[in-house]
Short mmCIF file of N, CA and C in Angstrom, two decimals:
data_model
loop_
_atom_site.label_atom_id
_atom_site.label_comp_id
_atom_site.label_asym_id
_atom_site.label_seq_id
_atom_site.Cartn_x
_atom_site.Cartn_y
_atom_site.Cartn_z
N LEU A 1 0.81 -1.21 0.00
CA LEU A 1 0.00 0.00 0.00
C LEU A 1 0.85 1.27 0.00
N GLY A 2 2.17 1.12 -0.09
CA GLY A 2 3.04 2.29 -0.07
C GLY A 2 2.77 3.24 -1.22
N GLY A 3 2.90 4.53 -0.95
CA GLY A 3 2.74 5.54 -2.00
C GLY A 3 1.31 5.82 -2.40
N LYS A 4 0.35 5.39 -1.57
CA LYS A 4 -1.06 5.53 -1.94
C LYS A 4 -1.84 6.30 -0.88
N VAL A 5 -2.92 6.94 -1.32
CA VAL A 5 -3.90 7.51 -0.41
C VAL A 5 -5.05 6.51 -0.35
N LEU A 6 -5.42 6.09 0.84
CA LEU A 6 -6.49 5.12 1.03
C LEU A 6 -7.77 5.83 1.47
N ARG A 7 -8.90 5.28 1.05
CA ARG A 7 -10.21 5.80 1.48
C ARG A 7 -10.99 4.61 2.04
N LEU A 8 -11.25 4.67 3.35
CA LEU A 8 -11.81 3.53 4.06
C LEU A 8 -13.20 3.84 4.61
N ALA A 9 -14.01 2.78 4.75
CA ALA A 9 -15.27 2.86 5.47
C ALA A 9 -14.98 2.57 6.94
N ARG A 10 -15.99 2.69 7.79
CA ARG A 10 -15.78 2.49 9.23
C ARG A 10 -15.39 1.05 9.57
N ASP A 11 -15.71 0.11 8.69
CA ASP A 11 -15.32 -1.29 8.94
C ASP A 11 -13.92 -1.59 8.42
N ARG A 12 -13.17 -0.57 7.99
CA ARG A 12 -11.80 -0.65 7.49
C ARG A 12 -11.71 -1.23 6.09
N LYS A 13 -12.86 -1.47 5.46
CA LYS A 13 -12.86 -1.94 4.07
C LYS A 13 -12.94 -0.74 3.14
N ALA A 14 -12.89 -1.00 1.83
CA ALA A 14 -12.94 0.08 0.85
C ALA A 14 -14.23 0.89 1.00
N ALA A 15 -14.11 2.21 0.96
CA ALA A 15 -15.28 3.07 1.04
C ALA A 15 -16.11 2.95 -0.23
N PRO A 16 -17.44 3.01 -0.11
CA PRO A 16 -18.28 2.97 -1.31
C PRO A 16 -17.91 4.12 -2.26
N GLY A 17 -17.87 3.82 -3.54
CA GLY A 17 -17.55 4.84 -4.53
C GLY A 17 -16.07 5.01 -4.80
N ASN A 18 -15.22 4.20 -4.17
CA ASN A 18 -13.79 4.28 -4.49
C ASN A 18 -13.59 4.00 -5.97
N PRO A 19 -12.58 4.64 -6.59
CA PRO A 19 -12.33 4.38 -8.01
C PRO A 19 -11.91 2.93 -8.24
N SER A 20 -12.32 2.39 -9.36
CA SER A 20 -11.90 1.05 -9.73
C SER A 20 -10.58 1.15 -10.47
N MET A 21 -9.52 0.59 -9.86
CA MET A 21 -8.20 0.65 -10.46
C MET A 21 -7.66 -0.77 -10.52
N PRO A 22 -7.75 -1.44 -11.68
CA PRO A 22 -7.27 -2.82 -11.80
C PRO A 22 -5.83 -2.96 -11.31
N GLY A 23 -5.58 -4.00 -10.52
CA GLY A 23 -4.25 -4.25 -9.98
C GLY A 23 -3.97 -3.56 -8.67
N PHE A 24 -4.91 -2.74 -8.18
CA PHE A 24 -4.73 -2.02 -6.92
C PHE A 24 -5.66 -2.58 -5.86
N ASP A 25 -5.25 -2.46 -4.62
CA ASP A 25 -6.12 -2.75 -3.48
C ASP A 25 -7.36 -1.86 -3.59
N SER A 26 -8.53 -2.40 -3.29
CA SER A 26 -9.77 -1.65 -3.47
C SER A 26 -9.89 -0.45 -2.52
N ARG A 27 -9.04 -0.40 -1.48
CA ARG A 27 -9.05 0.75 -0.57
C ARG A 27 -8.29 1.94 -1.13
N ALA A 28 -7.52 1.75 -2.20
CA ALA A 28 -6.72 2.84 -2.78
C ALA A 28 -7.62 3.85 -3.46
N PHE A 29 -7.39 5.12 -3.15
CA PHE A 29 -8.14 6.23 -3.75
C PHE A 29 -7.31 6.92 -4.82
N ALA A 30 -5.99 7.02 -4.60
CA ALA A 30 -5.05 7.62 -5.54
C ALA A 30 -3.67 7.05 -5.22
N PHE A 31 -2.73 7.23 -6.15
CA PHE A 31 -1.41 6.63 -5.96
C PHE A 31 -0.32 7.54 -6.51
N GLY A 32 0.95 7.10 -6.34
CA GLY A 32 2.08 7.86 -6.88
C GLY A 32 2.57 8.95 -5.95
N PHE A 33 2.47 8.73 -4.63
CA PHE A 33 2.91 9.74 -3.66
C PHE A 33 4.21 9.30 -3.01
N ARG A 34 5.15 10.24 -2.89
CA ARG A 34 6.45 9.92 -2.31
C ARG A 34 6.41 9.92 -0.79
N TYR A 35 6.00 11.06 -0.20
CA TYR A 35 6.03 11.20 1.24
C TYR A 35 4.96 12.22 1.65
N PRO A 36 3.68 11.83 1.60
CA PRO A 36 2.63 12.78 1.99
C PRO A 36 2.68 13.05 3.48
N VAL A 37 2.61 14.33 3.86
CA VAL A 37 2.65 14.71 5.28
C VAL A 37 1.34 15.34 5.74
N SER A 38 0.48 15.76 4.81
CA SER A 38 -0.82 16.34 5.18
C SER A 38 -1.86 16.01 4.13
N LEU A 39 -3.04 15.66 4.62
CA LEU A 39 -4.22 15.52 3.78
C LEU A 39 -5.22 16.56 4.27
N THR A 40 -5.78 17.32 3.36
CA THR A 40 -6.77 18.32 3.73
C THR A 40 -7.71 18.49 2.54
N PHE A 41 -8.78 19.24 2.71
CA PHE A 41 -9.77 19.38 1.65
C PHE A 41 -9.97 20.85 1.31
N HIS A 42 -10.00 21.15 0.01
CA HIS A 42 -10.14 22.53 -0.45
C HIS A 42 -11.45 23.10 0.09
N PRO A 43 -11.43 24.31 0.69
CA PRO A 43 -12.62 24.84 1.34
C PRO A 43 -13.77 25.16 0.40
N ASN A 44 -13.49 25.39 -0.88
CA ASN A 44 -14.56 25.72 -1.83
C ASN A 44 -15.05 24.52 -2.62
N THR A 45 -14.14 23.62 -2.99
CA THR A 45 -14.50 22.50 -3.85
C THR A 45 -14.59 21.17 -3.11
N GLU A 46 -14.05 21.12 -1.89
CA GLU A 46 -13.95 19.90 -1.09
C GLU A 46 -13.08 18.82 -1.75
N GLN A 47 -12.26 19.22 -2.73
CA GLN A 47 -11.32 18.28 -3.34
C GLN A 47 -10.20 17.96 -2.35
N LEU A 48 -9.74 16.72 -2.39
CA LEU A 48 -8.62 16.30 -1.55
C LEU A 48 -7.34 17.01 -2.01
N VAL A 49 -6.59 17.52 -1.05
CA VAL A 49 -5.32 18.18 -1.32
C VAL A 49 -4.25 17.47 -0.50
N VAL A 50 -3.16 17.06 -1.16
CA VAL A 50 -2.07 16.35 -0.49
C VAL A 50 -0.82 17.22 -0.54
N ALA A 51 -0.19 17.38 0.63
CA ALA A 51 1.10 18.06 0.72
C ALA A 51 2.17 17.00 0.93
N GLU A 52 3.23 17.06 0.11
CA GLU A 52 4.29 16.05 0.15
C GLU A 52 5.66 16.67 0.39
N GLN A 53 6.45 15.96 1.20
CA GLN A 53 7.85 16.30 1.37
C GLN A 53 8.64 15.72 0.20
N GLY A 54 9.53 16.52 -0.35
CA GLY A 54 10.27 16.06 -1.52
C GLY A 54 11.61 15.42 -1.25
N GLY A 55 12.16 15.59 -0.04
CA GLY A 55 13.50 15.07 0.20
C GLY A 55 14.51 15.79 -0.68
N GLU A 56 15.13 15.06 -1.61
CA GLU A 56 16.09 15.68 -2.52
C GLU A 56 15.40 16.41 -3.67
N HIS A 57 14.08 16.36 -3.69
CA HIS A 57 13.27 17.06 -4.70
C HIS A 57 12.52 18.21 -4.02
N PRO A 58 12.00 19.17 -4.79
CA PRO A 58 11.15 20.20 -4.19
C PRO A 58 9.88 19.59 -3.58
N ASP A 59 9.38 20.20 -2.51
CA ASP A 59 8.11 19.78 -1.93
C ASP A 59 6.98 20.13 -2.90
N GLU A 60 5.85 19.41 -2.77
CA GLU A 60 4.73 19.63 -3.69
C GLU A 60 3.39 19.62 -2.96
N ILE A 61 2.44 20.37 -3.51
CA ILE A 61 1.05 20.34 -3.08
C ILE A 61 0.22 20.01 -4.32
N THR A 62 -0.61 18.97 -4.20
CA THR A 62 -1.36 18.47 -5.36
C THR A 62 -2.83 18.33 -5.01
N ILE A 63 -3.69 18.80 -5.91
CA ILE A 63 -5.13 18.54 -5.79
C ILE A 63 -5.38 17.18 -6.44
N VAL A 64 -5.96 16.27 -5.66
CA VAL A 64 -6.05 14.86 -6.06
C VAL A 64 -7.42 14.53 -6.64
N LYS A 65 -7.40 13.80 -7.74
CA LYS A 65 -8.63 13.28 -8.35
C LYS A 65 -8.74 11.80 -8.04
N PRO A 66 -9.97 11.27 -7.92
CA PRO A 66 -10.13 9.83 -7.67
C PRO A 66 -9.42 9.02 -8.75
N GLY A 67 -8.58 8.07 -8.32
CA GLY A 67 -7.83 7.25 -9.25
C GLY A 67 -6.61 7.93 -9.83
N GLY A 68 -6.31 9.15 -9.37
CA GLY A 68 -5.21 9.93 -9.92
C GLY A 68 -3.85 9.40 -9.53
N ASN A 69 -2.87 9.64 -10.42
CA ASN A 69 -1.47 9.25 -10.20
C ASN A 69 -0.67 10.52 -10.00
N SER A 70 -0.03 10.66 -8.84
CA SER A 70 0.75 11.85 -8.56
C SER A 70 2.14 11.80 -9.18
N GLY A 71 2.52 10.67 -9.78
CA GLY A 71 3.73 10.63 -10.60
C GLY A 71 4.98 10.12 -9.94
N TRP A 72 4.89 9.62 -8.68
CA TRP A 72 6.09 9.08 -8.03
C TRP A 72 6.07 7.57 -8.10
N ASP A 73 7.18 6.98 -8.49
CA ASP A 73 7.31 5.52 -8.54
C ASP A 73 7.98 5.05 -7.26
N PRO A 74 7.29 4.26 -6.41
CA PRO A 74 7.89 3.84 -5.14
C PRO A 74 9.17 3.03 -5.30
N ARG A 75 9.41 2.49 -6.50
CA ARG A 75 10.66 1.77 -6.73
C ARG A 75 11.86 2.71 -6.71
N CYS A 76 11.60 4.03 -6.75
CA CYS A 76 12.68 5.01 -6.77
C CYS A 76 13.10 5.46 -5.38
N ALA A 77 12.52 4.87 -4.33
CA ALA A 77 12.91 5.23 -2.97
C ALA A 77 14.31 4.70 -2.69
N GLY A 78 15.15 5.51 -2.08
CA GLY A 78 16.52 5.09 -1.76
C GLY A 78 17.39 5.04 -3.00
N THR A 79 18.50 4.32 -2.90
CA THR A 79 19.47 4.28 -4.00
C THR A 79 19.53 2.92 -4.68
N ALA A 80 18.74 1.95 -4.20
CA ALA A 80 18.83 0.60 -4.75
C ALA A 80 18.47 0.54 -6.23
N ASN A 81 17.58 1.42 -6.68
CA ASN A 81 17.13 1.38 -8.07
C ASN A 81 17.59 2.61 -8.86
N ALA A 82 18.77 3.10 -8.56
CA ALA A 82 19.26 4.31 -9.22
C ALA A 82 19.34 4.14 -10.73
N ALA A 83 19.70 2.95 -11.20
CA ALA A 83 19.80 2.73 -12.64
C ALA A 83 18.42 2.83 -13.30
N TYR A 84 17.39 2.34 -12.61
CA TYR A 84 16.03 2.41 -13.16
C TYR A 84 15.49 3.82 -13.10
N CYS A 85 15.69 4.50 -11.97
CA CYS A 85 15.04 5.78 -11.73
C CYS A 85 15.80 6.96 -12.32
N GLY A 86 17.12 6.90 -12.31
CA GLY A 86 17.89 8.04 -12.78
C GLY A 86 17.67 9.24 -11.88
N SER A 87 17.78 10.42 -12.43
CA SER A 87 17.59 11.65 -11.66
C SER A 87 16.49 12.46 -12.29
N THR A 88 15.58 12.95 -11.47
CA THR A 88 14.49 13.79 -11.98
C THR A 88 14.39 15.03 -11.13
N ALA A 89 13.96 16.14 -11.70
CA ALA A 89 13.91 17.41 -10.99
C ALA A 89 12.71 17.53 -10.08
N SER A 90 11.77 16.59 -10.14
CA SER A 90 10.60 16.68 -9.28
C SER A 90 10.10 15.28 -8.96
N MET A 91 9.16 15.23 -8.03
CA MET A 91 8.55 13.95 -7.69
C MET A 91 7.53 13.53 -8.74
N THR A 92 7.06 14.46 -9.54
CA THR A 92 6.08 14.16 -10.58
C THR A 92 6.83 13.85 -11.86
N ASP A 93 7.07 12.58 -12.09
CA ASP A 93 7.87 12.13 -13.22
C ASP A 93 6.98 12.01 -14.46
N LEU A 94 6.89 13.08 -15.23
CA LEU A 94 6.05 13.10 -16.43
C LEU A 94 6.65 12.28 -17.56
N GLY A 95 7.95 11.99 -17.48
CA GLY A 95 8.57 11.13 -18.49
C GLY A 95 8.00 9.72 -18.43
N ARG A 96 7.90 9.16 -17.24
CA ARG A 96 7.33 7.81 -17.07
C ARG A 96 5.81 7.83 -16.95
N HIS A 97 5.27 8.95 -16.46
CA HIS A 97 3.82 9.03 -16.21
C HIS A 97 3.28 10.32 -16.83
N PRO A 98 3.13 10.36 -18.15
CA PRO A 98 2.74 11.61 -18.81
C PRO A 98 1.36 12.13 -18.42
N SER A 99 0.50 11.27 -17.89
CA SER A 99 -0.84 11.74 -17.48
C SER A 99 -0.92 11.97 -15.98
N ALA A 100 0.23 12.07 -15.30
CA ALA A 100 0.24 12.29 -13.85
C ALA A 100 -0.39 13.63 -13.50
N LEU A 101 -0.93 13.71 -12.28
CA LEU A 101 -1.49 14.95 -11.77
C LEU A 101 -0.37 15.98 -11.62
N LEU A 102 -0.58 17.17 -12.12
CA LEU A 102 0.43 18.22 -11.96
C LEU A 102 0.27 18.88 -10.60
N PRO A 103 1.35 19.14 -9.89
CA PRO A 103 1.20 19.81 -8.60
C PRO A 103 0.67 21.23 -8.79
N ALA A 104 -0.18 21.65 -7.85
CA ALA A 104 -0.67 23.03 -7.88
C ALA A 104 0.45 23.98 -7.45
N TRP A 105 1.34 23.48 -6.59
CA TRP A 105 2.44 24.29 -6.08
C TRP A 105 3.65 23.41 -5.87
N ARG A 106 4.82 23.99 -6.12
CA ARG A 106 6.09 23.29 -5.91
C ARG A 106 7.05 24.28 -5.25
N SER A 107 7.78 23.82 -4.21
CA SER A 107 8.72 24.73 -3.53
C SER A 107 9.84 25.13 -4.47
N GLN A 108 10.40 26.29 -4.19
CA GLN A 108 11.45 26.81 -5.06
C GLN A 108 12.75 26.02 -4.90
N TRP A 109 13.00 25.49 -3.69
CA TRP A 109 14.23 24.76 -3.42
C TRP A 109 13.93 23.37 -2.91
N SER A 110 14.88 22.47 -3.07
CA SER A 110 14.76 21.12 -2.51
C SER A 110 15.11 21.15 -1.03
N GLY A 111 14.61 20.15 -0.31
CA GLY A 111 15.02 19.96 1.07
C GLY A 111 14.46 20.93 2.08
N GLU A 112 13.36 21.63 1.76
CA GLU A 112 12.79 22.57 2.73
C GLU A 112 11.96 21.85 3.80
N ARG A 113 11.61 20.62 3.53
CA ARG A 113 10.92 19.74 4.46
C ARG A 113 9.58 20.32 4.92
N LEU A 114 8.66 20.42 3.98
CA LEU A 114 7.29 20.78 4.31
C LEU A 114 6.79 19.79 5.37
N SER A 115 6.24 20.29 6.45
CA SER A 115 5.89 19.39 7.55
C SER A 115 4.40 19.28 7.82
N SER A 116 3.61 20.28 7.45
CA SER A 116 2.18 20.26 7.75
C SER A 116 1.48 21.35 6.95
N ALA A 117 0.19 21.13 6.67
CA ALA A 117 -0.59 22.14 5.94
C ALA A 117 -2.03 22.11 6.43
N VAL A 118 -2.65 23.29 6.48
CA VAL A 118 -4.05 23.40 6.91
C VAL A 118 -4.66 24.63 6.24
N TRP A 119 -5.96 24.59 5.98
CA TRP A 119 -6.65 25.73 5.38
C TRP A 119 -6.99 26.75 6.45
N VAL A 120 -6.69 28.01 6.18
CA VAL A 120 -7.10 29.12 7.05
C VAL A 120 -8.55 29.41 6.71
N ARG A 121 -9.44 29.25 7.70
CA ARG A 121 -10.88 29.42 7.46
C ARG A 121 -11.47 30.32 8.52
N ASP A 122 -11.21 31.61 8.37
CA ASP A 122 -11.75 32.59 9.30
C ASP A 122 -11.75 33.94 8.61
N PRO A 123 -12.91 34.63 8.55
CA PRO A 123 -12.98 35.93 7.87
C PRO A 123 -12.02 36.97 8.41
N VAL A 124 -11.54 36.80 9.65
CA VAL A 124 -10.60 37.77 10.21
C VAL A 124 -9.31 37.84 9.38
N TRP A 125 -9.03 36.79 8.60
CA TRP A 125 -7.82 36.77 7.77
C TRP A 125 -8.01 37.54 6.45
N ARG A 126 -9.18 38.15 6.27
CA ARG A 126 -9.50 39.00 5.13
C ARG A 126 -9.14 38.32 3.80
N GLU A 127 -8.25 38.92 3.00
CA GLU A 127 -7.95 38.35 1.67
C GLU A 127 -7.22 37.01 1.76
N TRP A 128 -6.70 36.66 2.93
CA TRP A 128 -6.01 35.38 3.10
C TRP A 128 -6.94 34.29 3.61
N ASN A 129 -8.23 34.60 3.80
CA ASN A 129 -9.19 33.56 4.20
C ASN A 129 -9.27 32.50 3.10
N ASN A 130 -9.48 31.24 3.48
CA ASN A 130 -9.53 30.12 2.54
C ASN A 130 -8.20 29.94 1.80
N THR A 131 -7.12 30.14 2.53
CA THR A 131 -5.77 30.00 2.01
C THR A 131 -5.09 28.85 2.74
N LEU A 132 -4.19 28.15 2.05
CA LEU A 132 -3.46 27.05 2.66
C LEU A 132 -2.26 27.61 3.44
N ALA A 133 -2.21 27.30 4.74
CA ALA A 133 -1.05 27.66 5.56
C ALA A 133 -0.13 26.44 5.60
N VAL A 134 1.14 26.64 5.27
CA VAL A 134 2.09 25.53 5.14
C VAL A 134 3.29 25.78 6.04
N ALA A 135 3.61 24.80 6.88
CA ALA A 135 4.76 24.90 7.79
C ALA A 135 5.94 24.12 7.21
N PHE A 136 7.13 24.64 7.43
CA PHE A 136 8.37 23.99 6.98
C PHE A 136 9.29 23.82 8.17
N SER A 137 9.85 22.61 8.31
CA SER A 137 10.80 22.39 9.41
C SER A 137 12.20 22.86 9.03
N ARG A 138 12.73 22.43 7.91
CA ARG A 138 14.07 22.87 7.51
C ARG A 138 14.03 24.26 6.86
N GLY A 139 12.92 24.60 6.21
CA GLY A 139 12.76 25.92 5.60
C GLY A 139 12.54 27.02 6.62
N LYS A 140 12.19 26.66 7.87
CA LYS A 140 12.11 27.58 9.01
C LYS A 140 11.13 28.71 8.79
N ARG A 141 9.93 28.36 8.26
CA ARG A 141 8.95 29.41 8.03
C ARG A 141 7.55 28.82 7.92
N VAL A 142 6.56 29.72 7.89
CA VAL A 142 5.17 29.37 7.60
C VAL A 142 4.73 30.24 6.44
N ASP A 143 4.28 29.62 5.35
CA ASP A 143 3.81 30.34 4.17
C ASP A 143 2.29 30.26 4.07
N LEU A 144 1.71 31.24 3.37
CA LEU A 144 0.31 31.22 2.99
C LEU A 144 0.24 31.10 1.48
N ILE A 145 -0.52 30.11 0.98
CA ILE A 145 -0.61 29.85 -0.46
C ILE A 145 -2.09 29.81 -0.84
N LYS A 146 -2.53 30.76 -1.64
CA LYS A 146 -3.93 30.80 -2.08
C LYS A 146 -4.05 30.04 -3.40
N ILE A 147 -4.82 28.94 -3.37
CA ILE A 147 -5.01 28.08 -4.54
C ILE A 147 -6.48 28.13 -4.92
N ASP A 148 -6.78 28.46 -6.18
CA ASP A 148 -8.18 28.56 -6.59
C ASP A 148 -8.77 27.19 -6.89
N HIS A 149 -10.06 27.18 -7.29
CA HIS A 149 -10.77 25.92 -7.52
C HIS A 149 -10.23 25.14 -8.71
N LEU A 150 -9.44 25.80 -9.57
CA LEU A 150 -8.83 25.12 -10.71
C LEU A 150 -7.45 24.56 -10.38
N GLY A 151 -6.99 24.80 -9.14
CA GLY A 151 -5.68 24.30 -8.75
C GLY A 151 -4.55 25.23 -9.14
N GLN A 152 -4.83 26.51 -9.35
CA GLN A 152 -3.81 27.48 -9.71
C GLN A 152 -3.48 28.35 -8.51
N VAL A 153 -2.18 28.61 -8.28
CA VAL A 153 -1.76 29.49 -7.20
C VAL A 153 -2.08 30.93 -7.60
N GLN A 154 -2.88 31.62 -6.76
CA GLN A 154 -3.27 33.00 -7.03
C GLN A 154 -2.42 34.01 -6.26
N GLN A 155 -1.93 33.60 -5.10
CA GLN A 155 -1.18 34.51 -4.25
C GLN A 155 -0.35 33.67 -3.29
N GLN A 156 0.81 34.18 -2.90
CA GLN A 156 1.67 33.46 -1.97
C GLN A 156 2.47 34.46 -1.16
N GLY A 157 2.68 34.16 0.12
CA GLY A 157 3.47 35.03 0.96
C GLY A 157 3.95 34.29 2.19
N THR A 158 4.96 34.83 2.86
CA THR A 158 5.47 34.25 4.08
C THR A 158 4.81 34.92 5.27
N LEU A 159 4.20 34.12 6.12
CA LEU A 159 3.54 34.63 7.32
C LEU A 159 4.53 34.76 8.47
N LEU A 160 5.44 33.82 8.59
CA LEU A 160 6.35 33.77 9.72
C LEU A 160 7.66 33.14 9.27
N SER A 161 8.78 33.75 9.65
CA SER A 161 10.08 33.21 9.28
C SER A 161 11.03 33.33 10.46
N GLN A 162 11.82 32.29 10.69
CA GLN A 162 12.78 32.26 11.78
C GLN A 162 14.14 31.85 11.22
N SER A 163 15.20 32.23 11.89
CA SER A 163 16.53 31.86 11.41
C SER A 163 17.13 30.69 12.18
N CYS A 164 16.59 30.37 13.37
CA CYS A 164 17.23 29.37 14.22
C CYS A 164 16.47 28.06 14.33
N PHE A 165 15.21 28.02 13.94
CA PHE A 165 14.43 26.79 14.12
C PHE A 165 13.27 26.76 13.13
N GLY A 166 12.69 25.57 12.99
CA GLY A 166 11.60 25.39 12.05
C GLY A 166 10.28 25.13 12.76
N PHE A 167 9.31 24.64 11.98
CA PHE A 167 7.97 24.40 12.49
C PHE A 167 7.52 23.00 12.09
N ARG A 168 7.01 22.25 13.06
CA ARG A 168 6.67 20.85 12.88
C ARG A 168 5.22 20.63 12.46
N ALA A 169 4.28 21.37 13.05
CA ALA A 169 2.86 21.14 12.80
C ALA A 169 2.12 22.46 12.82
N ILE A 170 0.96 22.51 12.13
CA ILE A 170 0.13 23.71 12.10
C ILE A 170 -1.33 23.28 12.13
N ALA A 171 -2.15 24.05 12.84
CA ALA A 171 -3.58 23.72 12.95
C ALA A 171 -4.40 25.00 13.05
N GLN A 172 -5.60 24.96 12.49
CA GLN A 172 -6.54 26.07 12.61
C GLN A 172 -7.31 25.89 13.92
N GLY A 173 -7.23 26.89 14.79
CA GLY A 173 -7.97 26.86 16.04
C GLY A 173 -9.16 27.80 15.97
N PRO A 174 -9.97 27.86 17.02
CA PRO A 174 -11.13 28.75 17.02
C PRO A 174 -10.74 30.23 17.12
N ASP A 175 -9.48 30.50 17.48
CA ASP A 175 -9.04 31.88 17.69
C ASP A 175 -7.67 32.15 17.05
N GLY A 176 -7.42 31.54 15.91
CA GLY A 176 -6.16 31.78 15.21
C GLY A 176 -5.50 30.50 14.76
N LEU A 177 -4.34 30.65 14.13
CA LEU A 177 -3.54 29.49 13.74
C LEU A 177 -2.60 29.14 14.89
N TYR A 178 -2.31 27.85 15.02
CA TYR A 178 -1.36 27.39 16.02
C TYR A 178 -0.26 26.61 15.31
N VAL A 179 1.00 26.87 15.68
CA VAL A 179 2.13 26.14 15.12
C VAL A 179 3.00 25.59 16.25
N VAL A 180 3.63 24.45 15.98
CA VAL A 180 4.55 23.83 16.92
C VAL A 180 5.95 24.03 16.38
N THR A 181 6.85 24.52 17.22
CA THR A 181 8.23 24.74 16.79
C THR A 181 8.98 23.41 16.70
N GLU A 182 10.09 23.44 15.98
CA GLU A 182 10.98 22.28 15.89
C GLU A 182 12.42 22.75 15.96
N GLY A 183 13.17 22.23 16.93
CA GLY A 183 14.58 22.59 17.08
C GLY A 183 14.80 23.93 17.76
N LYS A 184 13.79 24.40 18.50
CA LYS A 184 13.91 25.71 19.16
C LYS A 184 14.85 25.61 20.37
N PRO A 185 15.88 26.45 20.44
CA PRO A 185 16.75 26.44 21.61
C PRO A 185 15.93 26.69 22.88
N GLY A 186 16.18 25.89 23.89
CA GLY A 186 15.45 26.04 25.14
C GLY A 186 14.19 25.19 25.22
N GLY A 187 13.83 24.53 24.14
CA GLY A 187 12.66 23.65 24.17
C GLY A 187 11.58 24.08 23.20
N GLU A 188 10.77 23.12 22.82
CA GLU A 188 9.71 23.39 21.84
C GLU A 188 8.56 24.16 22.46
N GLU A 189 7.85 24.91 21.62
CA GLU A 189 6.72 25.72 22.06
C GLU A 189 5.58 25.61 21.06
N ILE A 190 4.39 25.95 21.50
CA ILE A 190 3.23 26.11 20.62
C ILE A 190 2.95 27.60 20.55
N TRP A 191 2.88 28.12 19.33
CA TRP A 191 2.64 29.55 19.13
C TRP A 191 1.26 29.76 18.53
N GLN A 192 0.61 30.83 18.93
CA GLN A 192 -0.65 31.27 18.32
C GLN A 192 -0.33 32.39 17.34
N LEU A 193 -0.80 32.28 16.11
CA LEU A 193 -0.55 33.28 15.09
C LEU A 193 -1.85 34.02 14.78
N LEU A 194 -1.80 35.35 14.83
CA LEU A 194 -2.96 36.19 14.53
C LEU A 194 -2.58 37.21 13.46
N LEU A 195 -3.51 37.53 12.58
CA LEU A 195 -3.26 38.53 11.55
C LEU A 195 -3.60 39.90 12.12
N ARG A 196 -2.67 40.86 12.03
CA ARG A 196 -2.90 42.21 12.57
C ARG A 196 -2.89 43.24 11.45
#
């Protein structure tokens, strides 16, 4: 089941309406994921959105379709299959998978280690309402990425940036965003973020 997003019913079996994909476990909803760290749903379309860590590749955010292939071949994990996999600039290998889902967003650099993502859903955030907040552990920041219903990035900005430590997790609370630090000197903390 590696590299797949599963959709289960309460009895742990395949959820009704799962896509039929010959050769796949019936619980599989989509495949071709390298290292998904967050699953969330677009606030306007309710489409599944997956945030992935890229490792030696840029991180990616993809809007997922039922039965969709995100373009990563699990045989390319590690160095054992270097001859088969070669080197690619992204996790979405369009050479091997020309019909793969294109990421809505891709980080500018490799190794930023996207760690968590959540939709900001509060009118107090004004033009940033219904925007994806993304935390980075190695990138040491929290970004806001506005993605429209077509999967296109409309606006992007950095909400919070630190030079000494990163951020492990992010969540929407009833009174703001909350982030967990990672590698903070003196011990980890939970911060509340408010737009002023």
